[in-house]
Coordinates of N, CA and C in Angstrom, one line a residue:
M1 N 0.8 -1.2 0.0 CA 0.0 0.0 0.0 C 0.9 1.2 0.0
S2 N 0.6 2.2 -0.9 CA 1.4 3.4 -1.0 C 0.8 4.5 -0.1
S3 N 1.7 5.4 0.4 CA 1.2 6.5 1.2 C 0.7 7.6 0.2
P4 N -0.2 8.4 0.6 CA -0.7 9.5 -0.2 C 0.3 10.5 -0.4
D5 N 0.3 11.2 -1.6 CA 1.2 12.2 -1.9 C 0.8 13.5 -1.1
T6 N 1.8 14.5 -1.2 CA 1.5 15.7 -0.4 C 0.3 16.5 -0.9
A7 N 0.1 16.5 -2.2 CA -1.1 17.2 -2.7 C -2.4 16.6 -2.2
T8 N -2.4 15.2 -2.2 CA -3.6 14.6 -1.7 C -3.8 14.9 -0.2
L9 N -2.7 14.9 0.6 CA -2.8 15.2 2.0 C -3.3 16.6 2.2
L10 N -2.9 17.6 1.4 CA -3.3 19.0 1.5 C -4.8 19.1 1.1
E11 N -5.2 18.4 0.1 CA -6.6 18.5 -0.3 C -7.5 17.9 0.8
D12 N -7.1 16.7 1.3 CA -7.8 16.1 2.4 C -7.9 17.0 3.6
A13 N -6.8 17.7 4.0 CA -6.8 18.6 5.1 C -7.8 19.8 4.8
A14 N -7.8 20.3 3.6 CA -8.7 21.4 3.2 C -10.1 20.9 3.3
D15 N -10.4 19.7 2.9 CA -11.8 19.2 3.0 C -12.3 19.0 4.4
R16 N -11.4 18.8 5.3 CA -11.8 18.5 6.7 C -11.1 19.4 7.7
I17 N -11.0 20.7 7.3 CA -10.2 21.7 8.0 C -10.7 21.8 9.5
A18 N -12.0 21.7 9.7 CA -12.6 21.8 11.1 C -12.2 20.6 11.9
D19 N -11.9 19.5 11.3 CA -11.7 18.2 12.0 C -10.2 17.9 12.2
I20 N -9.3 18.5 11.4 CA -7.9 18.1 11.5 C -7.2 18.8 12.7
S21 N -6.4 18.1 13.3 CA -5.7 18.6 14.5 C -4.6 19.6 14.0
R22 N -4.3 20.6 14.9 CA -3.3 21.6 14.6 C -2.0 20.9 14.3
A23 N -1.6 19.9 15.0 CA -0.3 19.2 14.8 C -0.3 18.5 13.5
D24 N -1.4 17.8 13.1 CA -1.5 17.2 11.7 C -1.4 18.2 10.6
L25 N -2.1 19.4 10.8 CA -2.0 20.4 9.8 C -0.6 21.0 9.7
Q26 N 0.1 21.2 10.8 CA 1.5 21.7 10.8 C 2.4 20.7 10.0
I27 N 2.2 19.4 10.2 CA 3.0 18.4 9.6 C 2.8 18.5 8.0
V28 N 1.5 18.5 7.6 CA 1.2 18.5 6.2 C 1.8 19.8 5.6
L29 N 1.6 21.0 6.2 CA 2.1 22.2 5.7 C 3.6 22.3 5.6
R30 N 4.3 21.8 6.6 CA 5.7 21.8 6.6 C 6.2 20.8 5.5
R31 N 5.6 19.7 5.3 CA 6.0 18.8 4.2 C 5.8 19.5 2.9
A32 N 4.7 20.2 2.7 CA 4.5 20.9 1.4 C 5.5 22.0 1.2
A33 N 5.8 22.7 2.3 CA 6.8 23.8 2.2 C 8.2 23.2 1.8
L34 N 8.5 22.1 2.4 CA 9.8 21.5 2.1 C 9.9 21.0 0.6
R35 N 8.8 20.5 0.2 CA 8.7 20.0 -1.2 C 8.8 21.2 -2.2
L36 N 8.1 22.3 -1.9 CA 8.2 23.5 -2.7 C 9.6 24.1 -2.7
R37 N 10.2 24.1 -1.5 CA 11.5 24.7 -1.4 C 12.5 23.9 -2.2
N38 N 12.4 22.6 -2.2 CA 13.3 21.8 -2.9 C 13.0 21.5 -4.3
A39 N 11.9 22.0 -4.8 CA 11.6 21.8 -6.2 C 12.2 22.9 -7.0
G40 N 13.5 22.7 -7.4 CA 14.2 23.7 -8.1 C 13.7 24.0 -9.5
A41 N 13.3 23.0 -10.3 CA 12.8 23.3 -11.6 C 11.5 22.6 -11.8
I42 N 10.6 23.2 -12.6 CA 9.4 22.6 -13.0 C 9.5 22.5 -14.5
S43 N 9.3 21.3 -14.9 CA 9.4 21.0 -16.3 C 8.0 21.1 -17.0
V44 N 7.9 21.9 -18.0 CA 6.6 22.1 -18.7 C 6.9 22.0 -20.2
D45 N 5.8 21.9 -20.9 CA 5.8 21.8 -22.4 C 6.4 23.1 -23.0
D46 N 7.0 22.9 -24.2 CA 7.6 24.1 -24.8 C 6.8 25.3 -25.0
D47 N 5.5 25.1 -25.3 CA 4.6 26.3 -25.5 C 4.3 27.0 -24.2
V48 N 4.2 26.2 -23.1 CA 4.0 26.8 -21.8 C 5.3 27.5 -21.3
E49 N 6.4 26.9 -21.6 CA 7.7 27.5 -21.3 C 7.9 28.9 -22.0
E50 N 7.5 28.9 -23.2 CA 7.6 30.2 -24.0 C 6.7 31.2 -23.4
A51 N 5.5 30.8 -23.0 CA 4.5 31.8 -22.4 C 5.0 32.2 -21.1
L52 N 5.6 31.3 -20.3 CA 6.2 31.7 -19.0 C 7.3 32.7 -19.1
R53 N 8.2 32.5 -20.1 CA 9.3 33.5 -20.4 C 8.7 34.8 -20.8
D54 N 7.8 34.8 -21.7 CA 7.2 36.1 -22.1 C 6.5 36.8 -20.9
L55 N 5.8 36.1 -20.2 CA 5.1 36.7 -19.0 C 6.1 37.2 -18.0
A56 N 7.1 36.4 -17.7 CA 8.1 36.9 -16.8 C 8.8 38.2 -17.2
G57 N 9.1 38.3 -18.5 CA 9.6 39.5 -19.1 C 8.7 40.6 -18.9
E58 N 7.4 40.4 -19.2 CA 6.4 41.4 -19.1 C 6.2 41.9 -17.6
F59 N 6.3 41.0 -16.7 CA 6.2 41.3 -15.3 C 7.5 41.9 -14.7
G60 N 8.6 41.6 -15.4 CA 9.9 42.0 -14.8 C 10.3 41.1 -13.7
M61 N 9.9 39.9 -13.8 CA 10.2 38.9 -12.7 C 11.0 37.7 -13.3
T62 N 11.6 36.9 -12.4 CA 12.2 35.7 -12.8 C 11.2 34.7 -13.2
R63 N 11.6 33.6 -13.8 CA 10.6 32.6 -14.2 C 10.1 32.0 -12.9
S64 N 10.9 31.7 -11.9 CA 10.5 31.1 -10.7 C 9.5 32.0 -9.9
D65 N 9.8 33.3 -9.9 CA 8.9 34.2 -9.2 C 7.5 34.3 -10.0
T66 N 7.6 34.2 -11.3 CA 6.4 34.2 -12.1 C 5.5 32.9 -11.8
V67 N 6.2 31.8 -11.8 CA 5.4 30.5 -11.5 C 4.8 30.7 -10.1
R68 N 5.6 31.2 -9.1 CA 5.0 31.3 -7.7 C 3.8 32.3 -7.7
F69 N 3.9 33.4 -8.5 CA 2.8 34.3 -8.6 C 1.6 33.7 -9.2
I70 N 1.8 32.9 -10.3 CA 0.6 32.3 -11.0 C 0.0 31.3 -10.0
V71 N 0.8 30.5 -9.3 CA 0.2 29.5 -8.4 C -0.6 30.2 -7.3
R72 N 0.0 31.2 -6.7 CA -0.6 31.9 -5.6 C -2.0 32.5 -6.1
E73 N -2.0 33.2 -7.3 CA -3.2 33.7 -7.8 C -4.2 32.7 -8.0
W74 N -3.8 31.5 -8.6 CA -4.8 30.4 -8.8 C -5.3 29.9 -7.5
M75 N -4.5 29.8 -6.5 CA -4.9 29.3 -5.2 C -5.9 30.2 -4.5
E76 N -5.6 31.5 -4.6 CA -6.5 32.5 -4.1 C -7.9 32.5 -4.8
K77 N -7.8 32.5 -6.1 CA -9.1 32.5 -6.9 C -9.9 31.3 -6.7
N78 N -9.3 30.2 -6.4 CA -10.0 28.9 -6.2 C -10.2 28.6 -4.7
T79 N -10.0 29.6 -3.9 CA -10.3 29.6 -2.4 C -9.4 28.6 -1.6
Y80 N -8.3 28.3 -2.2 CA -7.4 27.4 -1.4 C -6.5 28.3 -0.4
L81 N -6.4 29.6 -0.8 CA -5.8 30.6 0.1 C -6.7 31.8 0.3
P82 N -6.6 32.4 1.5 CA -7.4 33.6 1.6 C -6.9 34.8 0.7
V83 N -7.8 35.6 0.2 CA -7.5 36.7 -0.6 C -7.2 37.9 0.2
H84 N -6.1 38.6 -0.1 CA -5.7 39.8 0.7 C -6.2 41.0 -0.1
H85 N -7.2 41.6 0.3 CA -7.8 42.8 -0.4 C -7.1 44.1 0.2
L86 N -6.9 45.0 -0.6 CA -6.4 46.4 -0.1 C -7.6 47.2 0.0
D87 N -7.7 47.9 1.2 CA -8.8 48.8 1.4 C -8.6 50.1 0.7
E88 N -9.4 50.4 -0.3 CA -9.2 51.6 -1.1 C -9.4 52.8 -0.4
D89 N -10.3 52.8 0.7 CA -10.6 54.0 1.5 C -9.7 54.1 2.7
G90 N -8.8 53.1 2.9 CA -7.9 53.2 4.0 C -6.8 54.2 3.9
D91 N -6.2 54.5 5.0 CA -5.1 55.4 5.1 C -3.8 54.6 4.8
V92 N -2.9 55.3 4.0 CA -1.6 54.7 3.8 C -0.6 55.7 4.4
D93 N 0.5 55.2 4.9 CA 1.5 56.1 5.6 C 2.5 56.6 4.6
G94 N 2.6 56.1 3.4 CA 3.6 56.6 2.4 C 5.0 56.0 2.6
N95 N 5.2 55.1 3.6 CA 6.5 54.5 3.8 C 6.5 53.3 3.0
G96 N 7.6 53.0 2.4 CA 7.7 51.8 1.6 C 9.0 51.3 1.4

């Protein structure tokens, strides 16, 4: 019997977020972070690679940063991550 992969564990945790223990969630998230940190290269088809390069140039970002941006946007739009909204009426201090 094989153990489930990290993506399956993350999906399962998301499906039962109210029932999963904090310790189990920490383990799954740390495992996912380790895999992401150690995933140096993502191999994609040539047409996707070309689009990534073009988009990275347009954004002024590295390929890796562009992939991270795309994944984060997808996860936010599909409610896997909370969306961080800027309050248009809020005060800003001008420091940056």
